[in-house]
mmCIF file of C-alpha atoms in Angstrom:
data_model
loop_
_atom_site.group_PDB
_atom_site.id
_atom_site.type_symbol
_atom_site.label_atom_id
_atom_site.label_comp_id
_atom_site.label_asym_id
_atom_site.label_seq_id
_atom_site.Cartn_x
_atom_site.Cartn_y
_atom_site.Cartn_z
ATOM 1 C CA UNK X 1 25.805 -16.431 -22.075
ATOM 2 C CA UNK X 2 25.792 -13.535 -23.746
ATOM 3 C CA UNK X 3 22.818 -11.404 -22.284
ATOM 4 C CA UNK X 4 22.096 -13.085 -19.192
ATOM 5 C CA UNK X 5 19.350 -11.318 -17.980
ATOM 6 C CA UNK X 6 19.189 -12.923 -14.532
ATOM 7 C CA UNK X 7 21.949 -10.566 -13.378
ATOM 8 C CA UNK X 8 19.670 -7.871 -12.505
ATOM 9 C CA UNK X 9 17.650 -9.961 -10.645
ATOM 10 C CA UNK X 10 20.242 -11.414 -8.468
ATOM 11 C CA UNK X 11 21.612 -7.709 -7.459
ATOM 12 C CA UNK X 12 17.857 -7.047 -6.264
ATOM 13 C CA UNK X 13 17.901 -9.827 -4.352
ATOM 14 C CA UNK X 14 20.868 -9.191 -2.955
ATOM 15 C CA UNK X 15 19.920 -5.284 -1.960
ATOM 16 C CA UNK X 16 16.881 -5.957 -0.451
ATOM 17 C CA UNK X 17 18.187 -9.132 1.732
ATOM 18 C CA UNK X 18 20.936 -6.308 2.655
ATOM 19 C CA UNK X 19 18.283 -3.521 3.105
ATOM 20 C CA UNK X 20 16.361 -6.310 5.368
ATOM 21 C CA UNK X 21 19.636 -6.911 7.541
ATOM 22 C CA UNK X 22 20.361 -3.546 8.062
ATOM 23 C CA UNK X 23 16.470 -3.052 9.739
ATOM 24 C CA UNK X 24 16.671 -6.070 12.199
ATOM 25 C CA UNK X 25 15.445 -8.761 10.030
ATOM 26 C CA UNK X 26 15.991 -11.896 11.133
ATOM 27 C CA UNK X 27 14.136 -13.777 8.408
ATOM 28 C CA UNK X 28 15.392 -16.478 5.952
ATOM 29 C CA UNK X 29 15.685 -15.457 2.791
ATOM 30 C CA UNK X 30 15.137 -17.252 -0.275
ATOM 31 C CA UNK X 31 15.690 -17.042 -4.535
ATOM 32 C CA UNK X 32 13.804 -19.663 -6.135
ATOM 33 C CA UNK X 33 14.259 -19.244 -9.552
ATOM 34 C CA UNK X 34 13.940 -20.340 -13.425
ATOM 35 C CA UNK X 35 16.028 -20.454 -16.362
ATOM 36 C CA UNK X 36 15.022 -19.554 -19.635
ATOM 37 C CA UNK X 37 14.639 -21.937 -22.049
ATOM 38 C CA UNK X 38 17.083 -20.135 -24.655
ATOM 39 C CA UNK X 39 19.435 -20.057 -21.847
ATOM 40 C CA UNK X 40 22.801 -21.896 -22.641
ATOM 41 C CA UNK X 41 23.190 -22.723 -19.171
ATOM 42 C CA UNK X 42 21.340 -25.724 -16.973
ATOM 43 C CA UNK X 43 22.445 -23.849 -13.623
ATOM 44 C CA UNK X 44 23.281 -20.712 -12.712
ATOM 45 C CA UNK X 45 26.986 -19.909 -12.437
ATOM 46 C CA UNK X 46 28.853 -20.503 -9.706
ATOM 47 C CA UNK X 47 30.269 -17.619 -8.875
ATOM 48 C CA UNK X 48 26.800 -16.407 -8.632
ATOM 49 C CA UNK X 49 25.701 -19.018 -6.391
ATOM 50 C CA UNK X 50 28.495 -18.820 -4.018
ATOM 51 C CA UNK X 51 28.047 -15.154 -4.225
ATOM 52 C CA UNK X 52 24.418 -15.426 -3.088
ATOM 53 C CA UNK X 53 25.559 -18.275 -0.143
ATOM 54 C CA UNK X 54 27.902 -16.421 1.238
ATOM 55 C CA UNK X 55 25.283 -13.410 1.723
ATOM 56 C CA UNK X 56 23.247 -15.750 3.546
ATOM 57 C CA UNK X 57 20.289 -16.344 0.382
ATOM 58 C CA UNK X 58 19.224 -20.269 -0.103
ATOM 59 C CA UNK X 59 18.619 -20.712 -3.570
ATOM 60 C CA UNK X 60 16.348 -23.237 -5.027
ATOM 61 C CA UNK X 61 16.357 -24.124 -8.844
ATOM 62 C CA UNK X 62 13.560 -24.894 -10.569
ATOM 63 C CA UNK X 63 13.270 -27.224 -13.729
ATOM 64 C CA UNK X 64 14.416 -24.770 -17.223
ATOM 65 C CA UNK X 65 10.729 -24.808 -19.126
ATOM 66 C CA UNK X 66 10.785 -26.287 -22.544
ATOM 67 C CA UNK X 67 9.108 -22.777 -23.349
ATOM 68 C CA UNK X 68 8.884 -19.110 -22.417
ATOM 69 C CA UNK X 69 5.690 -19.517 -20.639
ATOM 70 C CA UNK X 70 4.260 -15.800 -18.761
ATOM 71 C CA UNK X 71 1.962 -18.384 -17.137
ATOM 72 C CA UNK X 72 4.634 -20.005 -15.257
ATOM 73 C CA UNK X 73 6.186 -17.268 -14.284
ATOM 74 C CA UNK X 74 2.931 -15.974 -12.866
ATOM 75 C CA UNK X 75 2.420 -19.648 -11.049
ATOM 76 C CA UNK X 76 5.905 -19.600 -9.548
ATOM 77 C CA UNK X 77 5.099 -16.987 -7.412
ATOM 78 C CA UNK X 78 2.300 -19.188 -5.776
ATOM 79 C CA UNK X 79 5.071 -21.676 -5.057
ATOM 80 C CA UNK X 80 5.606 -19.762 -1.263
ATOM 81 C CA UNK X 81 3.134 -21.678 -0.358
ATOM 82 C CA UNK X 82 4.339 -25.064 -0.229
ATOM 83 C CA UNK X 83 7.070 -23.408 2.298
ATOM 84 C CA UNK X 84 5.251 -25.608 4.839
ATOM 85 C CA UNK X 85 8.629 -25.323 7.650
ATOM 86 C CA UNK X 86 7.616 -21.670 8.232
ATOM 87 C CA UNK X 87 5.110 -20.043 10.071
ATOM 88 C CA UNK X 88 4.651 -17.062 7.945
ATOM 89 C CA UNK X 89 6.254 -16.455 4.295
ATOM 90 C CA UNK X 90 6.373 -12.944 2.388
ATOM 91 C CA UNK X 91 6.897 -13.180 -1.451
ATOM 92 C CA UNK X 92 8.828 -10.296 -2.641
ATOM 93 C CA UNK X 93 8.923 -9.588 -6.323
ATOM 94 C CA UNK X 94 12.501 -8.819 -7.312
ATOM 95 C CA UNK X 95 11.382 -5.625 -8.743
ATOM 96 C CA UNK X 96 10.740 -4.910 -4.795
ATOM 97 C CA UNK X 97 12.838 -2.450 -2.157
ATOM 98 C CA UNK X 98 11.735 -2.849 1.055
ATOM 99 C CA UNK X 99 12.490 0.378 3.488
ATOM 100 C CA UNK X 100 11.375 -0.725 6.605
ATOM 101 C CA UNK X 101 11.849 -4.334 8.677
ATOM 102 C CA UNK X 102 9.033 -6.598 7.036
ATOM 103 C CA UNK X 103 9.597 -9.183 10.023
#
């Protein structure tokens, strides 16, 4: 692609799972995410993902919308709570920088 716009997001997810670790977090830490409709792609790169497994991040995909839809992205956020396995979950905007252990 030639704007992919994700990027961003994915380096704020990966400094604030960082910024957890280095507090004492011991949580599990997840990027569910959503590809645009114009995107080219039907998954995010690979690199990327193997980027993001190797830092310790589960990834879930989500079905590409057939269009741009502020509602959905508004909606996915309410996803966290069908994360049924856990006893507590904390949604974190990626536009979010925790300073302190959240745990």
């Amino acid at each position: 692609e030639d704007k992919p716009s994700y990027k961003g997001f994915i380096w704020d997810v990966l400094i604030s799972a960082s910024l957890l670790r280095k507090e004492g977090s011991n949580a599990d830490f997840w990027l569910y995410y959503r590809l645009s409709p114009d995107s080219s792609l039907d998954i995010m790169p690979s690199e990327l993902l193997d980027f993001l497994n190797a830092s310790g991040i589960r990834v879930k995909q989500l079905p590409k919308p057939e269009v741009e839809s502020f509602g959905q992205l508004v909606f996915d956020k309410f996803l966290t709570f069908n994360m049924t396995d856990y006893k507590r979950v904390m949604f974190l905007d990626a536009d979010t920088i925790p300073m302190t252990n959240l745990d």
